Tab-separated table of C-alpha atoms and ligand atoms in Angstrom:
chain	number	residue	atom	x	y	z
A	25	UNK	CA	173.233	19.900	-31.686
A	26	UNK	CA	174.831	23.245	-33.687
A	27	UNK	CA	177.420	22.184	-36.112
A	28	UNK	CA	179.431	24.870	-37.726
A	29	UNK	CA	181.485	24.721	-40.894
A	30	UNK	CA	184.489	26.733	-41.412
A	31	UNK	CA	187.361	27.207	-43.813
A	32	UNK	CA	189.392	29.712	-45.894
A	33	UNK	CA	188.180	30.703	-49.755
A	34	UNK	CA	187.736	27.764	-51.814
A	35	UNK	CA	187.821	25.027	-49.032
A	36	UNK	CA	184.520	23.555	-50.553
A	37	UNK	CA	182.260	23.815	-47.208
A	38	UNK	CA	179.435	25.016	-49.234
A	39	UNK	CA	179.225	21.925	-51.888
A	40	UNK	CA	179.417	19.492	-49.150
A	41	UNK	CA	176.470	20.891	-47.023
A	42	UNK	CA	173.447	19.651	-49.350
A	43	UNK	CA	174.815	15.775	-49.369
A	44	UNK	CA	175.625	15.700	-45.847
A	45	UNK	CA	172.068	17.076	-45.148
A	46	UNK	CA	170.374	14.866	-47.430
A	47	UNK	CA	172.265	11.759	-45.505
A	48	UNK	CA	171.537	12.969	-42.137
A	49	UNK	CA	167.673	13.382	-43.060
A	50	UNK	CA	167.656	9.911	-44.501
A	51	UNK	CA	169.046	8.606	-41.284
A	52	UNK	CA	165.778	10.305	-39.368
A	53	UNK	CA	167.360	13.466	-38.179
A	54	UNK	CA	165.658	16.991	-38.650
A	55	UNK	CA	168.343	19.184	-40.069
A	56	UNK	CA	168.451	22.404	-40.709
A	57	UNK	CA	170.970	24.243	-43.229
A	58	UNK	CA	171.798	27.520	-43.431
A	59	UNK	CA	174.593	30.262	-44.069
A	60	UNK	CA	176.341	33.200	-42.610
A	61	UNK	CA	176.229	36.236	-43.614
A	62	UNK	CA	172.277	35.647	-44.553
A	63	UNK	CA	169.914	32.923	-43.960
A	64	UNK	CA	167.405	35.619	-42.893
A	65	UNK	CA	165.846	38.197	-44.677
A	66	UNK	CA	167.406	40.644	-43.099
A	67	UNK	CA	170.953	39.074	-42.784
A	68	UNK	CA	170.797	38.542	-46.618
A	69	UNK	CA	170.421	42.240	-47.050
A	70	UNK	CA	173.061	43.080	-45.075
A	71	UNK	CA	175.196	40.338	-47.125
A	72	UNK	CA	174.321	42.341	-50.293
A	73	UNK	CA	175.846	45.498	-48.595
A	74	UNK	CA	178.922	43.583	-47.413
A	75	UNK	CA	179.723	41.750	-50.428
A	76	UNK	CA	178.784	44.415	-52.887
A	77	UNK	CA	182.395	44.903	-54.904
A	78	UNK	CA	180.853	48.806	-54.782
A	79	UNK	CA	181.754	49.413	-51.581
A	80	UNK	CA	185.803	49.459	-51.709
A	81	UNK	CA	185.562	52.393	-49.042
A	82	UNK	CA	183.814	49.857	-46.336
A	83	UNK	CA	186.154	50.207	-43.363
A	84	UNK	CA	187.055	46.956	-41.461
A	85	UNK	CA	185.217	48.114	-38.315
A	86	UNK	CA	182.166	48.875	-40.407
A	87	UNK	CA	182.538	45.501	-41.877
A	88	UNK	CA	182.786	43.528	-38.291
A	89	UNK	CA	179.778	45.678	-37.243
A	90	UNK	CA	177.640	44.565	-40.132
A	91	UNK	CA	178.817	40.877	-40.114
A	92	UNK	CA	177.618	40.885	-36.430
A	93	UNK	CA	174.447	42.696	-37.316
A	94	UNK	CA	173.349	39.783	-39.731
A	95	UNK	CA	174.750	37.416	-37.031
A	96	UNK	CA	172.460	38.764	-34.065
A	97	UNK	CA	169.293	38.184	-36.310
A	98	UNK	CA	169.889	34.744	-37.317
A	99	UNK	CA	171.016	33.692	-33.781
A	100	UNK	CA	167.434	34.746	-32.633
A	101	UNK	CA	165.180	34.140	-35.568
A	102	UNK	CA	166.591	31.145	-36.795
A	103	UNK	CA	169.526	29.012	-34.779
A	104	UNK	CA	167.717	29.717	-31.245
A	105	UNK	CA	164.190	28.413	-31.876
A	106	UNK	CA	165.492	25.750	-33.933
A	107	UNK	CA	167.966	24.221	-31.509
A	108	UNK	CA	164.960	24.506	-28.789
A	109	UNK	CA	162.994	22.204	-31.117
A	110	UNK	CA	165.751	19.768	-31.014
A	111	UNK	CA	166.662	20.296	-34.561
A	112	UNK	CA	170.063	19.792	-36.196
A	113	UNK	CA	171.160	23.038	-37.296
A	114	UNK	CA	174.435	23.015	-39.762
A	115	UNK	CA	175.677	26.608	-40.865
A	116	UNK	CA	177.986	27.572	-43.309
A	117	UNK	CA	180.176	29.942	-41.181
A	118	UNK	CA	179.630	31.484	-37.863
A	119	UNK	CA	181.473	33.620	-35.666
A	120	UNK	CA	184.716	31.981	-35.946
A	121	UNK	CA	185.137	33.692	-39.713
A	122	UNK	CA	184.685	37.198	-37.950
A	123	UNK	CA	187.530	36.063	-35.535
A	124	UNK	CA	189.616	34.533	-38.776
A	125	UNK	CA	188.795	37.180	-41.329
A	126	UNK	CA	188.151	40.337	-39.148
A	127	UNK	CA	190.372	39.665	-36.506
A	128	UNK	CA	193.261	37.860	-38.314
A	129	UNK	CA	192.984	38.819	-41.946
A	130	UNK	CA	191.970	42.707	-41.068
A	131	UNK	CA	194.066	42.777	-37.737
A	132	UNK	CA	191.335	43.983	-35.712
A	133	UNK	CA	191.869	44.122	-32.111
A	134	UNK	CA	191.254	40.136	-31.064
A	135	UNK	CA	189.925	41.348	-27.704
A	136	UNK	CA	187.673	43.603	-29.131
A	137	UNK	CA	186.325	41.426	-31.983
A	138	UNK	CA	185.764	38.507	-29.489
A	139	UNK	CA	183.435	41.103	-27.244
A	140	UNK	CA	181.677	42.403	-30.271
A	141	UNK	CA	180.818	38.592	-31.456
A	142	UNK	CA	179.785	37.500	-28.001
A	143	UNK	CA	177.479	40.301	-28.149
A	144	UNK	CA	176.113	39.494	-31.496
A	145	UNK	CA	175.557	35.723	-30.523
A	146	UNK	CA	174.337	36.374	-26.822
A	147	UNK	CA	176.905	33.568	-26.197
A	148	UNK	CA	175.606	30.799	-28.432
A	149	UNK	CA	178.612	28.423	-28.695
A	150	UNK	CA	178.542	25.276	-31.751
A	151	UNK	CA	178.639	21.954	-30.378
A	152	UNK	CA	181.041	21.099	-33.066
A	153	UNK	CA	183.146	23.187	-35.585
A	154	UNK	CA	184.578	21.485	-38.729
A	155	UNK	CA	187.564	23.399	-40.139
A	156	UNK	CA	187.839	22.509	-43.882
A	157	UNK	CA	191.513	23.461	-44.089
A	158	UNK	CA	193.292	23.987	-47.325
A	159	UNK	CA	196.406	25.681	-48.511
A	160	UNK	CA	195.529	29.209	-49.541
A	161	UNK	CA	196.764	29.172	-53.150
A	162	UNK	CA	195.307	26.268	-53.552
A	163	UNK	CA	192.080	27.389	-52.238
A	164	UNK	CA	191.944	30.611	-53.873
A	165	UNK	CA	192.519	28.896	-57.173
A	166	UNK	CA	190.238	26.596	-56.859
A	167	UNK	CA	187.512	29.151	-56.367
A	168	UNK	CA	188.604	30.899	-59.097
A	169	UNK	CA	188.163	27.970	-61.399
A	170	UNK	CA	184.691	26.622	-60.050
A	171	UNK	CA	182.950	29.908	-61.116
A	172	UNK	CA	181.680	30.563	-57.372
A	173	UNK	CA	180.409	33.664	-56.389
A	174	UNK	CA	183.373	36.463	-56.558
A	175	UNK	CA	182.549	39.184	-53.821
A	176	UNK	CA	184.434	41.891	-52.088
A	177	UNK	CA	185.731	39.792	-49.504
A	178	UNK	CA	187.616	37.501	-52.590
A	179	UNK	CA	189.435	41.102	-53.477
A	180	UNK	CA	192.099	40.941	-50.590
A	181	UNK	CA	195.592	40.255	-50.761
A	182	UNK	CA	197.371	36.836	-50.518
A	183	UNK	CA	198.539	37.837	-47.126
A	184	UNK	CA	195.212	38.603	-45.777
A	185	UNK	CA	193.845	34.997	-46.431
A	186	UNK	CA	197.473	33.885	-45.013
A	187	UNK	CA	196.561	35.243	-41.640
A	188	UNK	CA	192.973	34.128	-42.007
A	189	UNK	CA	194.111	30.332	-42.221
A	190	UNK	CA	196.606	31.105	-39.675
A	191	UNK	CA	193.855	32.384	-37.387
A	192	UNK	CA	191.939	29.353	-37.524
A	193	UNK	CA	194.767	26.886	-37.008
A	194	UNK	CA	195.183	29.005	-33.928
A	195	UNK	CA	191.604	28.850	-32.802
A	196	UNK	CA	191.573	24.886	-33.222
A	197	UNK	CA	194.842	25.014	-30.649
A	198	UNK	CA	192.763	26.964	-27.958
A	199	UNK	CA	189.565	25.149	-28.072
A	200	UNK	CA	190.193	21.297	-29.389
A	201	UNK	CA	187.217	20.088	-28.178
A	202	UNK	CA	184.777	22.138	-30.188
A	203	UNK	CA	186.814	21.784	-33.391
A	204	UNK	CA	187.633	19.196	-35.831
A	205	UNK	CA	190.293	19.750	-38.645
A	206	UNK	CA	189.427	18.136	-42.192
A	207	UNK	CA	191.862	18.185	-44.948
A	208	UNK	CA	189.960	19.641	-47.600
A	209	UNK	CA	192.988	19.059	-50.165
A	210	UNK	CA	191.918	15.408	-50.275
A	211	UNK	CA	189.555	14.394	-53.019
A	212	UNK	CA	185.878	15.626	-52.851
A	213	UNK	CA	184.583	12.278	-52.164
A	214	UNK	CA	187.223	11.558	-49.212
A	215	UNK	CA	186.417	15.040	-47.565
A	216	UNK	CA	182.693	14.108	-47.590
A	217	UNK	CA	182.959	10.847	-46.077
A	218	UNK	CA	185.023	12.015	-43.275
A	219	UNK	CA	182.370	14.499	-42.642
A	220	UNK	CA	179.747	12.298	-42.199
A	221	UNK	CA	181.395	9.885	-40.292
A	222	UNK	CA	182.552	12.599	-37.682
A	223	UNK	CA	179.096	13.964	-37.453
A	224	UNK	CA	177.485	10.948	-36.700
A	225	UNK	CA	180.038	10.037	-34.466
A	226	UNK	CA	179.189	13.206	-32.744
A	227	UNK	CA	175.698	12.471	-32.841
A	228	UNK	CA	176.140	9.381	-30.767
B	314	TMP	P1	181.020	32.638	-48.824
B	314	TMP	O1	179.687	32.402	-48.451
B	314	TMP	O2	181.811	32.255	-49.922
B	314	TMP	O3	181.682	31.751	-47.742
B	314	TMP	O4	181.512	34.080	-48.130
B	314	TMP	C1	181.408	34.511	-47.037
B	314	TMP	C2	182.428	35.583	-47.286
B	314	TMP	O5	182.478	36.803	-46.068
B	314	TMP	C3	184.263	34.958	-47.063
B	314	TMP	O6	184.822	35.646	-47.739
B	314	TMP	C4	183.984	35.236	-45.375
B	314	TMP	C5	183.299	36.432	-45.427
B	314	TMP	N1	182.901	36.484	-43.807
B	314	TMP	C6	183.820	37.331	-42.884
B	314	TMP	O7	184.434	37.557	-43.255
B	314	TMP	N2	183.227	37.278	-41.478
B	314	TMP	C7	182.433	36.591	-41.070
B	314	TMP	O8	181.675	36.851	-39.943
B	314	TMP	C8	181.389	35.756	-42.108
B	314	TMP	C9	180.482	34.969	-41.403
B	314	TMP	C10	182.073	35.936	-43.311
């Protein structure tokens, strides 16, 4: 079972994963949490290059390719072997982030982005993708408040994040069987309960 969490800035994705993993482990599942970009030594090094605030000159195509380089590594080194062993892999972001941020956000050609993503993933698609959906202004406000990592991808203009959110919502419409939308504007506990419920349901 391969589960991915997606969402715009400040959706709270990252804070929901550790308690979710603990809950599933208590239920006896073997769960492997990870994140993108990163999750491997090579991927974490690429993450630093992409997110470094110094790299202001980075072109969107460079950015798109770097995300795919990190992704190809995590797919082969982590996702495929763990899934083959029957583990539940939960990833904080996966290729839908590229479609949302580089495709919709940076307005790169969607067909080209999709084919790059397919190349990077070797066609590995999640069984379940949860969109933690939150209003753009609210999400950015939360992110500033909670002192989370502030990186180059957080320095885009507001319209960029609006396009990202629209992109996610369009992807949900195209593949409603893979996606579940959770309203991340609710209280944190309610979001956590909903995540637990829907993942357990899917595992059945
Ligand atoms: P996060 O770890 O705080 O979610 O930060 C990751 C940032 O990287 C976030 O702004 C989204 C961005 N991102 C992309 O733009 N494309 C991608 O393919 C991935 C995985 C992340």
